N, CA, C and O of each residue as an XYZ file, in Angstrom:
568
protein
N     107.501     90.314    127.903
C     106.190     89.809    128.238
C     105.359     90.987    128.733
O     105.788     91.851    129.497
N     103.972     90.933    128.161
C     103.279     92.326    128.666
C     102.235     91.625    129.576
O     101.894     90.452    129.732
N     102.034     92.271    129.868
C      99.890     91.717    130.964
C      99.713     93.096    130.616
O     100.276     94.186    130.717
N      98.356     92.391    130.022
C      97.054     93.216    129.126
C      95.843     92.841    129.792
O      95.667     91.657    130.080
N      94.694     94.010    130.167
C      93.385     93.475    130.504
C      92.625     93.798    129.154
O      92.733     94.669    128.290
N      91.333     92.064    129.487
C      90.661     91.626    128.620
C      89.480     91.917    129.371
O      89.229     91.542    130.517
N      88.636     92.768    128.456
C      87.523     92.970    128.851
C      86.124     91.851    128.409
O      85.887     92.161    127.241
N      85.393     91.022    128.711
C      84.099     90.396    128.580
C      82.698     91.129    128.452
O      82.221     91.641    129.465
N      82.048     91.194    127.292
C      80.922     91.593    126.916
C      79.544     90.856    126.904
O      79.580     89.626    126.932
N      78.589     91.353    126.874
C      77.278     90.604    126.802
C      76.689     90.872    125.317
O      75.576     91.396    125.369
N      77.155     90.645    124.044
C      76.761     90.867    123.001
C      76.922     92.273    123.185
O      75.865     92.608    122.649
N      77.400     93.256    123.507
C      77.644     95.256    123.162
C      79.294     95.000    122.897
O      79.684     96.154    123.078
N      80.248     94.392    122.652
C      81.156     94.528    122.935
C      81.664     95.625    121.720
O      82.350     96.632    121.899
N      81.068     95.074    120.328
C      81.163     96.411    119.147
C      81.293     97.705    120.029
O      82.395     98.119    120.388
N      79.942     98.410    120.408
C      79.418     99.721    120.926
C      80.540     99.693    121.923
O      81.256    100.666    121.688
N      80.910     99.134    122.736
C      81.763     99.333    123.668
C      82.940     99.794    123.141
O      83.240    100.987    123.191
N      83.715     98.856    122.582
C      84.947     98.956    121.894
C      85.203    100.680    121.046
O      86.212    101.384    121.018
N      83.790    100.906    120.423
C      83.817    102.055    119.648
C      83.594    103.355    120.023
O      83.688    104.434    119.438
N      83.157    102.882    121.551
C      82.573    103.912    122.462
C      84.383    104.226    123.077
O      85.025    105.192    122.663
N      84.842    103.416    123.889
C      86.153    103.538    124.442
C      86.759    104.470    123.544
O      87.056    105.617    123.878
N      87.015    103.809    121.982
C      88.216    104.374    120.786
C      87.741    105.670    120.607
O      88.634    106.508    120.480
N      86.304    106.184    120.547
C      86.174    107.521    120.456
C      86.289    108.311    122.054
O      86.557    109.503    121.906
N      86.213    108.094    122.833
C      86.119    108.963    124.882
C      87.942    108.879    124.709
O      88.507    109.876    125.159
N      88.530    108.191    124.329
C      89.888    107.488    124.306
C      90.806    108.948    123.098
O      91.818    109.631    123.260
N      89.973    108.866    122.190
C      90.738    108.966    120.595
C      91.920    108.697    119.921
O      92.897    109.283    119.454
N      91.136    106.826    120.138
C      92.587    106.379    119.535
C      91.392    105.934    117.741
O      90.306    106.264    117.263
N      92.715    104.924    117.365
C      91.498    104.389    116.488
C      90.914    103.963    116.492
O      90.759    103.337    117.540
N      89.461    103.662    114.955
C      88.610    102.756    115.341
C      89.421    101.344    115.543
O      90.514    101.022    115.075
N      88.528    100.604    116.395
C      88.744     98.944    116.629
C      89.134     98.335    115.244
O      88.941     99.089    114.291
N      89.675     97.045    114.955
C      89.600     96.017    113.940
C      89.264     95.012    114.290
O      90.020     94.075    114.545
N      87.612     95.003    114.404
C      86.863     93.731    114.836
C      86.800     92.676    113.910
O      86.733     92.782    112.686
N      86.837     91.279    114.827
C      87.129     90.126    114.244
C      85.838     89.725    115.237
O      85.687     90.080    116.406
N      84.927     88.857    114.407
C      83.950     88.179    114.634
C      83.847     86.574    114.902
O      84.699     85.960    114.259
N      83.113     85.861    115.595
C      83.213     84.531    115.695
C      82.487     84.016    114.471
O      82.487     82.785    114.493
N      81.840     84.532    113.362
C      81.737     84.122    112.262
C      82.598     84.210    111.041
O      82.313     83.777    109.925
N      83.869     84.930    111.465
C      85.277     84.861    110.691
C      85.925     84.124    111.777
O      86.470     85.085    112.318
N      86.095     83.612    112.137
C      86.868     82.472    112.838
C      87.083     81.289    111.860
O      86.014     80.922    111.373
N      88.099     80.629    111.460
C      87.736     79.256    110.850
C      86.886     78.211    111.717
O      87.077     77.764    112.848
N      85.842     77.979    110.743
C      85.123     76.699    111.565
C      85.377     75.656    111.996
O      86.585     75.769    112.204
N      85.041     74.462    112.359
C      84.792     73.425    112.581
C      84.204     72.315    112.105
O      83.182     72.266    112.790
N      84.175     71.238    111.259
C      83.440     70.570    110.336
C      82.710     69.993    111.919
O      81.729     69.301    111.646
N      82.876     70.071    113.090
C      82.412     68.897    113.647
C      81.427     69.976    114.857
O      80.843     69.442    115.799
N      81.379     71.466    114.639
C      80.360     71.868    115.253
C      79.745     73.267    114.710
O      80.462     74.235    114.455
N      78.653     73.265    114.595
C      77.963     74.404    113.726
C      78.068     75.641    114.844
O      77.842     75.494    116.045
N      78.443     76.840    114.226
C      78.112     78.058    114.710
C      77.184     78.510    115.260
O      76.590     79.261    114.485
N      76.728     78.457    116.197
C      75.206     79.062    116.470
C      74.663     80.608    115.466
O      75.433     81.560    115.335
N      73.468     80.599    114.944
C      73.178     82.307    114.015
C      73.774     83.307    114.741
O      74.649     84.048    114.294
N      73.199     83.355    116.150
C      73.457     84.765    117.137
C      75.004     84.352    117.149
O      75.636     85.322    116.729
N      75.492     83.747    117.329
C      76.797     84.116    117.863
C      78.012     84.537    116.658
O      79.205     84.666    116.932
N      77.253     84.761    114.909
C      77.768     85.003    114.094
C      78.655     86.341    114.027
O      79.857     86.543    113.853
N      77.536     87.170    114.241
C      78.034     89.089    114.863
C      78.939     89.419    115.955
O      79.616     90.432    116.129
N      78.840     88.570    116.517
C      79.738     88.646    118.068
C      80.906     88.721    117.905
O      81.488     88.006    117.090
N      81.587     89.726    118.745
C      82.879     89.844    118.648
C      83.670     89.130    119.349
O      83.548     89.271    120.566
N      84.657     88.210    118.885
C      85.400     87.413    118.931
C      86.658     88.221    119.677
O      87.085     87.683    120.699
N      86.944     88.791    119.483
C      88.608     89.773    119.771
C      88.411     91.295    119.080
O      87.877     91.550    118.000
N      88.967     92.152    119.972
C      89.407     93.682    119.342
C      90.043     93.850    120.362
O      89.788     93.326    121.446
N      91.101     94.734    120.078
C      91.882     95.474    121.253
C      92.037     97.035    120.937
O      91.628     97.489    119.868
N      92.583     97.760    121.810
C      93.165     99.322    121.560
C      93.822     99.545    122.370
O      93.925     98.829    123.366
N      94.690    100.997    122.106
C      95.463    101.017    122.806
C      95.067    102.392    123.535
O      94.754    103.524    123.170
N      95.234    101.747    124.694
C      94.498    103.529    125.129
C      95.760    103.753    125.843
O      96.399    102.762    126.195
N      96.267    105.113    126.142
C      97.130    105.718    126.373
C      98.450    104.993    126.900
O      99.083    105.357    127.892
N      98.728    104.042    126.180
C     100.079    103.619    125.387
C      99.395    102.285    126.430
O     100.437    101.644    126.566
N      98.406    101.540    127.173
C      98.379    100.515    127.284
C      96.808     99.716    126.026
O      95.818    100.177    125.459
N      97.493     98.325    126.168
C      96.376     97.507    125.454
C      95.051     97.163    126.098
O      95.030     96.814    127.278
N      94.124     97.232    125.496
C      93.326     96.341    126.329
C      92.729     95.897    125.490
O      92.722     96.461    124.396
N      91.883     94.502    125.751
C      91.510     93.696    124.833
C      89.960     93.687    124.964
O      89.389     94.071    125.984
N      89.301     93.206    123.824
C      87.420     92.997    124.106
C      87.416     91.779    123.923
O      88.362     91.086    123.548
N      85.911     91.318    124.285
C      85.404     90.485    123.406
C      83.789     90.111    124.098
O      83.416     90.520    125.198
N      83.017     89.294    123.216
C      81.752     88.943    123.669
C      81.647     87.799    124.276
O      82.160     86.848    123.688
N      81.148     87.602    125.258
C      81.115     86.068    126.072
C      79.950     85.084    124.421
O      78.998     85.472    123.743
N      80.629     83.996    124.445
C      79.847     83.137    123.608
C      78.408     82.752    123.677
O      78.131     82.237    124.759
N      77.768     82.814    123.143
C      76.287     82.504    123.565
C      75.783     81.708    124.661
O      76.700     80.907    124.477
N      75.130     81.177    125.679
C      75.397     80.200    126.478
C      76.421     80.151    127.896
O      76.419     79.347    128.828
N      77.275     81.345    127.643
C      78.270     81.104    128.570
C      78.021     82.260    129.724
O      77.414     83.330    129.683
N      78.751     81.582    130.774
C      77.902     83.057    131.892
C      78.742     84.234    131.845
O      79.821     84.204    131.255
N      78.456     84.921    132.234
C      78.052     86.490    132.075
C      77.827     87.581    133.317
O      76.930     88.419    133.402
N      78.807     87.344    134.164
C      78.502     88.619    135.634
C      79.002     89.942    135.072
O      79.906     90.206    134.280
N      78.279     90.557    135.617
C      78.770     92.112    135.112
C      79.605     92.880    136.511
O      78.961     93.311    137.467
N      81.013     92.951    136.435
C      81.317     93.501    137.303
C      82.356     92.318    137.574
O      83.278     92.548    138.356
N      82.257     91.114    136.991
C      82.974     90.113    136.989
C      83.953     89.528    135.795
O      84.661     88.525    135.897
N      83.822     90.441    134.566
C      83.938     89.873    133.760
C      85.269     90.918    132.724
O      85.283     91.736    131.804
N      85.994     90.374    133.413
C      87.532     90.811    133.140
C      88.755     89.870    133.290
O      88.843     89.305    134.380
N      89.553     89.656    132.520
C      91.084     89.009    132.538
C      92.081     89.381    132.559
O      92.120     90.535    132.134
N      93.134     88.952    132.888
C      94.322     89.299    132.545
C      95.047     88.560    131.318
O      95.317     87.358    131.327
N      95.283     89.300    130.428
C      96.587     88.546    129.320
C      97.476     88.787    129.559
O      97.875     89.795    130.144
N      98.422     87.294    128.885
C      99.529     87.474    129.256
C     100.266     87.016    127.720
O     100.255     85.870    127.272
N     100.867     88.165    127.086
C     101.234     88.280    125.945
C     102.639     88.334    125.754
O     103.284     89.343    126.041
N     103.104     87.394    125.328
C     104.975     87.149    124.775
C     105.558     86.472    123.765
O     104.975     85.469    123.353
N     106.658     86.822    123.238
C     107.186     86.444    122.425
C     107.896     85.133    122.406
O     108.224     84.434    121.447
N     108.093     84.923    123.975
C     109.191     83.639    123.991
C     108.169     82.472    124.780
O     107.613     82.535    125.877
N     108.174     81.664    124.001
C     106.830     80.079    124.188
C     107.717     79.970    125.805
O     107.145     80.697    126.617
N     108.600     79.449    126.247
C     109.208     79.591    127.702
C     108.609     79.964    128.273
O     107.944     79.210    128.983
N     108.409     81.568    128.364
C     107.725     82.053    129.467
C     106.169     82.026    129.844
O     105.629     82.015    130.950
N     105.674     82.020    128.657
C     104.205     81.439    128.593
C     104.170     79.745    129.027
O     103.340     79.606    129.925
N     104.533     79.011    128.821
C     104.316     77.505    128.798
C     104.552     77.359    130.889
O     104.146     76.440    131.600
N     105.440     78.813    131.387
C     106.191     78.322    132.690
C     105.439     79.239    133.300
O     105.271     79.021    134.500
N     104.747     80.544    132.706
C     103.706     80.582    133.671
C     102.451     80.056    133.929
O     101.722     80.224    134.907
N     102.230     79.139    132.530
C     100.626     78.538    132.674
C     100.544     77.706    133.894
O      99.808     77.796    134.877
N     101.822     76.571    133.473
C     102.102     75.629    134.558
C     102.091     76.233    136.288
O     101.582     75.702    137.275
N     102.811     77.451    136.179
C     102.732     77.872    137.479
C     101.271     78.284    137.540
O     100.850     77.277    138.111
N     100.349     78.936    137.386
C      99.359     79.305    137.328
C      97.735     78.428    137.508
O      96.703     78.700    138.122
N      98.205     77.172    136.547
C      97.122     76.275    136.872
C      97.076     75.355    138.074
O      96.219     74.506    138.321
N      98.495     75.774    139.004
C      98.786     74.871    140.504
C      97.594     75.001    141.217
O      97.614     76.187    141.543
N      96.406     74.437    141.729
C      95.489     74.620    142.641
C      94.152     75.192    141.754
O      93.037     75.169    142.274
N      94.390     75.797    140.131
C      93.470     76.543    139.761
C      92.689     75.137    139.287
O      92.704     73.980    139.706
N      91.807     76.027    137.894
C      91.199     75.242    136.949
C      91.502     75.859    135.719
O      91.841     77.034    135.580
N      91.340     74.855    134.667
C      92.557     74.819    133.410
C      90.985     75.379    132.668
O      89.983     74.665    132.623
N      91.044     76.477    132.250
C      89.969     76.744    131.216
C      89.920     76.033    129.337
O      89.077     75.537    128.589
N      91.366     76.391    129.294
C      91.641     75.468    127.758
C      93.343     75.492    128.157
O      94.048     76.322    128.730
N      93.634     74.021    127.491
C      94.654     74.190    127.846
C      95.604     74.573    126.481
O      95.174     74.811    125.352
N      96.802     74.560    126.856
C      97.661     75.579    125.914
C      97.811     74.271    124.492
O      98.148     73.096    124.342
N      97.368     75.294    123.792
C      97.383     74.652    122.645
C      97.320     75.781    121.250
O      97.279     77.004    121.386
N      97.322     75.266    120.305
C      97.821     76.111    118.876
C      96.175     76.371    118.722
O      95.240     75.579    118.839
N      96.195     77.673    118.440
C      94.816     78.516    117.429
C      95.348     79.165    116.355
O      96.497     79.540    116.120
N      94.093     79.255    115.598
C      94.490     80.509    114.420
C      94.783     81.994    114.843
O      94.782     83.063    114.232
N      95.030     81.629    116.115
C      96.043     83.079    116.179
C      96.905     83.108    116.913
O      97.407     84.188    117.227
N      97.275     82.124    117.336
C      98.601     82.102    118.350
C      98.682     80.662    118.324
O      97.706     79.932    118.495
N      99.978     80.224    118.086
C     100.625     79.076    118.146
C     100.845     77.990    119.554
O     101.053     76.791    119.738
N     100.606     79.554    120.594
C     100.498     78.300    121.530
C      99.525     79.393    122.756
O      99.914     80.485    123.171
N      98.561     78.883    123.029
C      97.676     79.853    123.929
C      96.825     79.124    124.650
O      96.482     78.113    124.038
N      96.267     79.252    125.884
C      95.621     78.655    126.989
C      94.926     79.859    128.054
O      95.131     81.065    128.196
N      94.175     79.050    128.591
C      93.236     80.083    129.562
C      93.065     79.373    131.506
O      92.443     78.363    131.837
N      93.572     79.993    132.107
C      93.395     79.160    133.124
C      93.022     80.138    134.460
O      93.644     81.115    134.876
N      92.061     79.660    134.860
C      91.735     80.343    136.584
C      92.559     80.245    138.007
O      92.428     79.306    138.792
N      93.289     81.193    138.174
C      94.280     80.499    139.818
C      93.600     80.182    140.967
O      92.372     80.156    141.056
N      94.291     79.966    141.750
C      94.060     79.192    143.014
C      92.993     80.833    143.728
O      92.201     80.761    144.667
N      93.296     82.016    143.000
C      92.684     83.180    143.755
C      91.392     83.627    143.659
O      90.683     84.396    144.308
N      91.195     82.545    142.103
C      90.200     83.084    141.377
C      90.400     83.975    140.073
O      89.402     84.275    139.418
N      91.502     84.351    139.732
C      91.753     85.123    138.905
C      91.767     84.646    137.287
O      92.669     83.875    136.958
N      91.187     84.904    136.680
C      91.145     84.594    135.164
C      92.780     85.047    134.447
O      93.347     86.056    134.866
N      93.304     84.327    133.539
C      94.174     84.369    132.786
C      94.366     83.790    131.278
O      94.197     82.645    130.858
N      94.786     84.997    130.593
C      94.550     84.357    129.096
C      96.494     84.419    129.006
O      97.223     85.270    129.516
N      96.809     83.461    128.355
C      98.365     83.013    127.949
C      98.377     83.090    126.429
O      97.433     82.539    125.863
N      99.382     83.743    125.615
C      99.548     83.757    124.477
C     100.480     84.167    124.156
O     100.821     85.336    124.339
N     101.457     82.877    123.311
C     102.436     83.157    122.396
C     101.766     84.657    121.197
O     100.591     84.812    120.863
N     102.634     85.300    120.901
C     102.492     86.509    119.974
C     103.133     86.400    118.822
O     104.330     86.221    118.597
N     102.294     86.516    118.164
C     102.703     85.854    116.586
C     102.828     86.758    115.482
O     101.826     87.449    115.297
N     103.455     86.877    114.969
C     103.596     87.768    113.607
C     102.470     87.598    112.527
O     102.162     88.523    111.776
N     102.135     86.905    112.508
C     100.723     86.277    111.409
C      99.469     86.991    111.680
O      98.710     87.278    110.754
N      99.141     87.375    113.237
C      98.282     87.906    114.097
C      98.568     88.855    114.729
O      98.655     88.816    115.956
N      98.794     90.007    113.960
C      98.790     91.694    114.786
C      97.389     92.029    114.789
O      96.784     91.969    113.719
N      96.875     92.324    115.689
C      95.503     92.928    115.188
C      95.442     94.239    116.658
O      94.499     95.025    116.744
């Protein structure tokens, strides 16, 4: 099991990401957009939030860290806007820390299957602390 920080953007998360990979010199990013996401028959994409980056990570000096753009609509502190992931192979340890984790918190999404992880959830602790949970999937290296 690793813990990875997830960084939150205000629509720059591209420039960011590309800014890091070059100060860094690792590679460029492999950005995935919320307009490559599979949709939803039951809710339309907003235009702006087509470009937005959905997920990128890198690895800067042998650790991960992850991007992404806050969704249109959603808030946005600067100076606030960081997570922790929690990335593993065995559904166990993810499923037993969510549970431990959402004791006293608030359940942001709960653990459930996406197109990129089979079983993944987001939940805030009792400290305040943001947490992203994710089974790690072979289908989804990015």
């Amino acid at each position: 099991m690793a813990v990875d920080v997830y960084l939150n953007f205000n629509g720059n998360c591209r420039e960011a990401a590309e800014f890091y990979a070059e100060v860094f010199k690792t590679e460029k990013p492999q950005i995935m957009t919320f307009g490559e996401a599979p949709q939803s028959p039951d809710y339309t994409l907003p235009e702006e939030a087509k470009d937005l980056v959905m997920h990128t990570r890198l690895n800067l000096s042998g650790s991960n860290v992850m991007f992404s753009d806050v969704f249109p609509g959603s808030p946005f502190i600067q100076g606030n806007n960081i997570s922790l992931a929690i990335v593993s192979k065995n559904e166990d340890e993810v499923r037993s820390a969510f549970e431990a984790l959402k004791e006293g918190g608030k359940v942001g999404m709960e653990l459930q299957e996406t197109f990129w992880s089979k079983c993944y959830g987001s939940v805030k602790d009792k400290f305040g602390i943001e947490w992203q949970l994710s089974l790690e999937s072979e289908e989804f290296q990015q």
